[in-house]
C-alpha angles and dihedrals in degrees: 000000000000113000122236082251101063079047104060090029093083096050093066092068091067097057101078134074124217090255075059096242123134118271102205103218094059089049108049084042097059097049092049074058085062096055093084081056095056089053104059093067091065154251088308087072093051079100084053096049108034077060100051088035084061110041086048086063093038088067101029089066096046089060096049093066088072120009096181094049090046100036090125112049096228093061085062085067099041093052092056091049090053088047095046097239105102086099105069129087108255099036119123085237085071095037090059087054096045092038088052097046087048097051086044089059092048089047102045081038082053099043096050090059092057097045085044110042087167092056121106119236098234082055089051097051096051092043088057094038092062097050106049113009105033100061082062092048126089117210110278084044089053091045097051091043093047093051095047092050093064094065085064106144110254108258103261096051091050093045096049087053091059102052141309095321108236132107098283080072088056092049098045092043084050082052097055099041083054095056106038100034089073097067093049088059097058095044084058084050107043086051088039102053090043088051093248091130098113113199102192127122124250 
């Protein structure tokens, strides 16, 4: 049986334009692709999905306003900067941030899955909580995620949920990884470099 992996990977090849920038549909589309993935690590990453589920929609419906104008994901952002509404909460400037931090914690928890094959699930998790997530949390945030993280499901059960577990699974997961990981990097970049990057805690 074909693993979820081998599933979302092909979509990636469809983001980019040929000047290489980020088309939003295919994007979105692709990490609501990633949702099915999130849920097979259990009821304690309901918190992780219900956030990407939404700022995938956040952004999904502002796009939709004008398909031609946001055609690329970055110019959603760009068009709220020039407008002077990127800042507030609820702004799709912040659910790209959020959207691409969250993706950043699935991926390292994912990759270190694939470097560690003796490392439990639950140790995974809080190894890549800590270092992507948890430097953006306050104190009650941090508590809750922690907590929730420890009813992470043991490997084999969250592998066998996946596909058929072996090492074709590995492959196709590092595969994905490979091909998905990319675009979360330039996201990071592009806020980043605009100073969009917004450190506080939540």
């Amino acid at each position: 049986m074909a693993s979820i992996f081998s599933q979302v990977t092909p979509l990636t090849r469809r983001i980019r334009t040929a000047d290489r920038d980020i088309q939003s549909v295919e994007f979105l589309e692709c990490a609501r692709q990633v949702l099915p993935i999130i849920d097979k690590f259990g009821t304690g990453f309901m918190m992780v999905k219900s956030d990407i589920s939404g700022n995938i929609e956040r952004l999904a419906q502002r796009q939709a306003t004008d398909a031609s104008k946001f055609r690329l994901l970055f110019s959603i952002v760009t068009d709220e900067v020039e407008r002077g509404e990127h800042t507030g909460a609820y702004s799709c400037t912040k659910g790209l941030l959020w959207l691409t931090r969250a993706l950043q914690f699935l991926t390292d928890l994912l990759r270190r899955l694939y470097e560690d094959r003796a490392i439990a699930v639950s140790t995974a998790a809080s190894d890549a909580y800590y270092a992507t997530l948890h430097q953006y949390h306050g104190w009650i945030t941090s508590s809750a995620f922690i907590l929730a993280l420890k009813l992470a499901p043991s490997r084999e059960g969250f592998f066998a949920k996946l596909g058929t577990p072996g090492e074709q699974m590995m492959t196709e997961m590092k595969e994905f990884l490979d091909a998905f990981v990319p675009f979360l990097t330039d996201s990071h970049m592009f806020l980043k470099e605009h100073g969009l990057d917004d450190p506080t805690k939540v």
